[in-house]
CSV table of C-alpha atoms and ligand atoms in Angstrom, one decimal:
chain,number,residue,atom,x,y,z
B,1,UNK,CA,-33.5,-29.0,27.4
B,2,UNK,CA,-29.6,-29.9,27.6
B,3,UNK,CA,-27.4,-26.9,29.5
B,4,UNK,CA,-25.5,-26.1,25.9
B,5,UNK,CA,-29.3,-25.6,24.5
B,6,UNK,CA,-29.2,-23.1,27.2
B,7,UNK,CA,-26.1,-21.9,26.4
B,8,UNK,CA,-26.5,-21.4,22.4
B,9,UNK,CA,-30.1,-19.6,23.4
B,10,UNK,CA,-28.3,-17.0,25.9
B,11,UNK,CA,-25.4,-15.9,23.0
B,12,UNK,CA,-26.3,-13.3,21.3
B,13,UNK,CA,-26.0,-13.1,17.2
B,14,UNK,CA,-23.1,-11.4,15.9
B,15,UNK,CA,-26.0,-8.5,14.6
B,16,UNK,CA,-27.5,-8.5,17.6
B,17,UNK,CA,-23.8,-7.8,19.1
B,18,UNK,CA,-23.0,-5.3,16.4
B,19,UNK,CA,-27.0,-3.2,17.2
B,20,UNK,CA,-25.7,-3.0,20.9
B,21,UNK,CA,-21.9,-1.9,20.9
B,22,UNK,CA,-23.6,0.9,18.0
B,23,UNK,CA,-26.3,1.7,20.7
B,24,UNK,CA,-23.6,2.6,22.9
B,25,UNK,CA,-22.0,4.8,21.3
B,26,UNK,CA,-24.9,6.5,19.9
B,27,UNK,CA,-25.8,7.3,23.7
B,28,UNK,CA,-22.3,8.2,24.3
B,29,UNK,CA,-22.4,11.0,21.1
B,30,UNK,CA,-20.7,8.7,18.8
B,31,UNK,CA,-21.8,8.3,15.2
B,32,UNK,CA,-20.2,4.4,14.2
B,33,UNK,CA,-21.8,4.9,11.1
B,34,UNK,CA,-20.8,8.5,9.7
B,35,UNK,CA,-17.3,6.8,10.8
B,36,UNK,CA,-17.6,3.8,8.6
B,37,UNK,CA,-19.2,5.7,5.2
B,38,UNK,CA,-16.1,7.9,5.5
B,39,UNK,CA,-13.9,5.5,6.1
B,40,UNK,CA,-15.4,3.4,2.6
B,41,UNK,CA,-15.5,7.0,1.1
B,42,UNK,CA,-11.9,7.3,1.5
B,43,UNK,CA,-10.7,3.7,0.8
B,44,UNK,CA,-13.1,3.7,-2.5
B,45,UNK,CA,-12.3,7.0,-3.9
B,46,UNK,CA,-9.0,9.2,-2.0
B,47,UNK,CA,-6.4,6.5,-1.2
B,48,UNK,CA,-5.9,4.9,-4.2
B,49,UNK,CA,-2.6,4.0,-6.6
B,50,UNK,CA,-3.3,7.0,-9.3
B,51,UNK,CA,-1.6,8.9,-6.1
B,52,UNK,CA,1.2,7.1,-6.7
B,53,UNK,CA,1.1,7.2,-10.3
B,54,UNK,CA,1.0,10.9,-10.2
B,55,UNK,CA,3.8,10.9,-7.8
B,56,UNK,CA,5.9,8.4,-10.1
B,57,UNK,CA,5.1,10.3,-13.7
B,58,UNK,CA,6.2,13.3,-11.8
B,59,UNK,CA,9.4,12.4,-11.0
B,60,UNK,CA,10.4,10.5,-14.4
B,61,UNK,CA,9.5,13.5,-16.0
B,62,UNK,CA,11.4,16.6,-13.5
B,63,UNK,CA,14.3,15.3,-12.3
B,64,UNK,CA,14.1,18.3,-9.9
B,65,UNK,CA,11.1,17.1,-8.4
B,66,UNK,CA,12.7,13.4,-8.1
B,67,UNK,CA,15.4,14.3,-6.1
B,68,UNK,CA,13.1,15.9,-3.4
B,69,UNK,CA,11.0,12.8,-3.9
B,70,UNK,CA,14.1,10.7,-2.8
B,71,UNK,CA,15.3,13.3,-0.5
B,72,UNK,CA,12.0,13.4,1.7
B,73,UNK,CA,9.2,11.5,0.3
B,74,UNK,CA,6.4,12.7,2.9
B,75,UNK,CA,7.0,16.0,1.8
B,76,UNK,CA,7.9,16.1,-2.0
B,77,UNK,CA,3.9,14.6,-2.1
B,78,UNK,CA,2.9,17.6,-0.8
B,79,UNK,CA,4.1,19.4,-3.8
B,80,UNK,CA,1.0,17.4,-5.7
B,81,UNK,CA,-1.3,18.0,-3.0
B,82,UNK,CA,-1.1,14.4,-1.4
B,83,UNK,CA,-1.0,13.7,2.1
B,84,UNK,CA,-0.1,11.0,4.5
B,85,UNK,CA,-1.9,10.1,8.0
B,86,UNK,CA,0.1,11.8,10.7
B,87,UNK,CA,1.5,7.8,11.9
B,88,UNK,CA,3.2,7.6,8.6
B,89,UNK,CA,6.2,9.9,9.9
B,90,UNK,CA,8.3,9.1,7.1
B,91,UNK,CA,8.2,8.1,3.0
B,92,UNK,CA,10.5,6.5,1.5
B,93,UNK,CA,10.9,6.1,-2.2
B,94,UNK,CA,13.0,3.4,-3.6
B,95,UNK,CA,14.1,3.9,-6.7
B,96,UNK,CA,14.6,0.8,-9.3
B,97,UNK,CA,17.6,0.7,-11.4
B,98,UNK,CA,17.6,-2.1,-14.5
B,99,UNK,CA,20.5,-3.4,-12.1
B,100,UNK,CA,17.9,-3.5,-8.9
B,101,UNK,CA,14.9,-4.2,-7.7
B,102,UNK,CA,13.3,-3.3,-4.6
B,103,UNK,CA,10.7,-4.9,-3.2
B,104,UNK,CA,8.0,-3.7,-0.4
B,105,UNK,CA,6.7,-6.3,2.7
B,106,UNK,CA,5.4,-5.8,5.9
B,107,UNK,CA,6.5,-8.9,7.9
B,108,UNK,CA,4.3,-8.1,11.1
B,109,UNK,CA,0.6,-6.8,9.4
B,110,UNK,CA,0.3,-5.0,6.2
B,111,UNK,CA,1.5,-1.7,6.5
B,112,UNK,CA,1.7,0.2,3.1
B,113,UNK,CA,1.8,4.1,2.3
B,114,UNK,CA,-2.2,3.6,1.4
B,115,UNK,CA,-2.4,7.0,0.8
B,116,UNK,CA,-0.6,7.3,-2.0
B,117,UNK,CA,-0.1,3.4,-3.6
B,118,UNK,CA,-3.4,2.6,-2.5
B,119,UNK,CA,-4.8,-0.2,0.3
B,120,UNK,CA,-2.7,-3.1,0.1
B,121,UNK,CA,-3.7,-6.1,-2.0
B,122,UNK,CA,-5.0,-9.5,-0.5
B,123,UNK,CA,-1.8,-11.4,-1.1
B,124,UNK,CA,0.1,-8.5,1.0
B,125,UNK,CA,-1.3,-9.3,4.0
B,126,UNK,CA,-1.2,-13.3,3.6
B,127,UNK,CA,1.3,-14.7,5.8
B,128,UNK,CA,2.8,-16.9,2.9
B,129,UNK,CA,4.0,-13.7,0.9
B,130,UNK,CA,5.2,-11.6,4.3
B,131,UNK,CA,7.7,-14.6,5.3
B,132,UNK,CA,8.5,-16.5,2.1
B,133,UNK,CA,9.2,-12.5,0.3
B,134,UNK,CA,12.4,-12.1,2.4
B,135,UNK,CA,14.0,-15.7,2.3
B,136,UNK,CA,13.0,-16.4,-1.4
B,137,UNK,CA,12.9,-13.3,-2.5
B,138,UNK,CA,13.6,-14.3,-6.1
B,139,UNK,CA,11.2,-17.8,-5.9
B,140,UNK,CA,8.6,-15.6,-4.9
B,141,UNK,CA,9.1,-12.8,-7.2
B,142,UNK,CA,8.9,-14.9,-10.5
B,143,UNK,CA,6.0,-17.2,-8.9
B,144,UNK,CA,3.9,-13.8,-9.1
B,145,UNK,CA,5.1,-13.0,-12.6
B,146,UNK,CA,8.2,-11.2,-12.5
B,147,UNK,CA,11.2,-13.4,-13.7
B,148,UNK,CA,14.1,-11.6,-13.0
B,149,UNK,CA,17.8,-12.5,-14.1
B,150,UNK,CA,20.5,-13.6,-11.4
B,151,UNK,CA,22.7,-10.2,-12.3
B,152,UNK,CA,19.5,-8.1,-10.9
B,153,UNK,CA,19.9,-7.6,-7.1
B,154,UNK,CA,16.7,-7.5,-5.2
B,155,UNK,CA,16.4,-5.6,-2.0
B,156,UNK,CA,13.3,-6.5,0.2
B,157,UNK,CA,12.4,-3.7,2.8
B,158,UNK,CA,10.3,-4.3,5.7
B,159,UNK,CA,7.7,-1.7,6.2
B,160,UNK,CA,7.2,-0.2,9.8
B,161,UNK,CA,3.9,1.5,11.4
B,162,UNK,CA,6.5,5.1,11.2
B,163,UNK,CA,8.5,4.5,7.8
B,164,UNK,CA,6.4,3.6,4.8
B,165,UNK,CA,8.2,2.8,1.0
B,166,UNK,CA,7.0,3.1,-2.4
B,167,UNK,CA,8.7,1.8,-5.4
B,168,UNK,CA,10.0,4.3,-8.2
B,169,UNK,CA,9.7,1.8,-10.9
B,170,UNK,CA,12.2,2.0,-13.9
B,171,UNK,CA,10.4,4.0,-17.0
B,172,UNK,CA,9.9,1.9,-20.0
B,173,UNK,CA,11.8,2.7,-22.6
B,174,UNK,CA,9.2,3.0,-25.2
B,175,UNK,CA,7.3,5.7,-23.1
B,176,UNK,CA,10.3,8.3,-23.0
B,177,UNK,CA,8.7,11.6,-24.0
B,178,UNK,CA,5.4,10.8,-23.4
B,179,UNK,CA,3.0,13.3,-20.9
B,180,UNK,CA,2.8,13.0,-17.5
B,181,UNK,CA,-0.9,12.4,-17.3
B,182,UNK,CA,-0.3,9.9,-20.2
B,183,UNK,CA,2.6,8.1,-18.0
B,184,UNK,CA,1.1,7.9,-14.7
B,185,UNK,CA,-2.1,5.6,-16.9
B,186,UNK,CA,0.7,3.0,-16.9
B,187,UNK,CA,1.9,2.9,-13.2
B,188,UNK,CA,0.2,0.1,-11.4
B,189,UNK,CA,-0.1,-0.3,-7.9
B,190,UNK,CA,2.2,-3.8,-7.7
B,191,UNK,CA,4.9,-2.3,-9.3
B,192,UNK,CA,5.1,0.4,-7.1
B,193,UNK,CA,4.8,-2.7,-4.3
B,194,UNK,CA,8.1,-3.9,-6.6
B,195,UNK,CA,6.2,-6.9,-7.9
B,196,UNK,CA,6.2,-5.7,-11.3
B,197,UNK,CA,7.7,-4.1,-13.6
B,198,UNK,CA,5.8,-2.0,-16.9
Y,201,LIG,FE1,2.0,-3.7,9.0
């Protein structure tokens, strides 16, 4: 038999990999699995965008409550029982005015405030939207939906692993006066990227 017969017989599967790094650390005490189910447990069901929705109803509805949102983002969420990872030192909200828009990237990975807007979408992480976002900010903007006119400013922030952003997205018009819990149903997760509006 050839050598890189030999070779291909001698690598071991990517399972068979997997079976013995999770055999190590079973001897060491370590449970890779109880890791993982929490891990999907919190991606599926605790960090997701009606966090931010709550967050964002919140403050168009208790103008109190916004300017400790703006104030001191990481802490204001508290007030609704949310919390951040200990990493994310800081959140800050960037509030859209009908005049501006803000707009959330992270140029080096994918960093987002998941626990309150939710794990970031696919195109986030793609390299095309993280360098093409700050030079064509407005191309890019109205290739994914959102045609803006040239008197709206757009400000692109570049998320770091300390300072996370969400987007305070303008209300709508038509919902003034409505609930809280009937406003935050609108509030999706790319507009609080600043990819959309409502
Ligand atoms: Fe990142």
């Amino acid at each position: 038999m050839p050598d890189h017969g030999n070779v291909q017989q001698n690598t071991a599967s990517v399972e068979q990999r997997v079976d013995a790094i999770e055999a190590v650390m079973q001897d060491r005490g370590m449970e890779p699995k109880v890791f993982i189910d929490q891990f999907k447990h919190l991606a599926e069901e605790d960090w997701v965008p009606q966090n931010g929705a709550r967050v964002v109803a919140k403050a168009w509805t208790d103008p109190e409550f916004k300017k400790r949102l703006l104030a001191n983002g990481r802490a204001a969420v508290t007030e609704l029982g949310l919390s951040m990872p200990a990493h994310h030192r800081h959140l800050v909200v960037l509030e859209n005015k009908p005049e501006l828009q803000n707009v959330i990237v992270c140029t080096l990975c994918s960093c987002t405030a998941f626990s309150i807007i939710g794990l970031p979408p696919d195109w986030y992480k793609d390299l095309e939207y993280r360098a093409r976002v700050v030079r064509q900010s407005r191309t890019v903007l109205k290739e994914m939906g959102l045609d803006l006119p040239p008197s709206v400013d757009i400000r692109v922030w570049d998320t770091t692993a300390n300072t996370r952003y969400m987007v305070l997205p303008v209300q709508p018009s038509h919902t003034i006066g409505w609930s809280e819990e009937k406003l935050a149903e609108i509030v999706t997760k790319d507009s609080m990227i600043g990819v959309a509006h409502l």
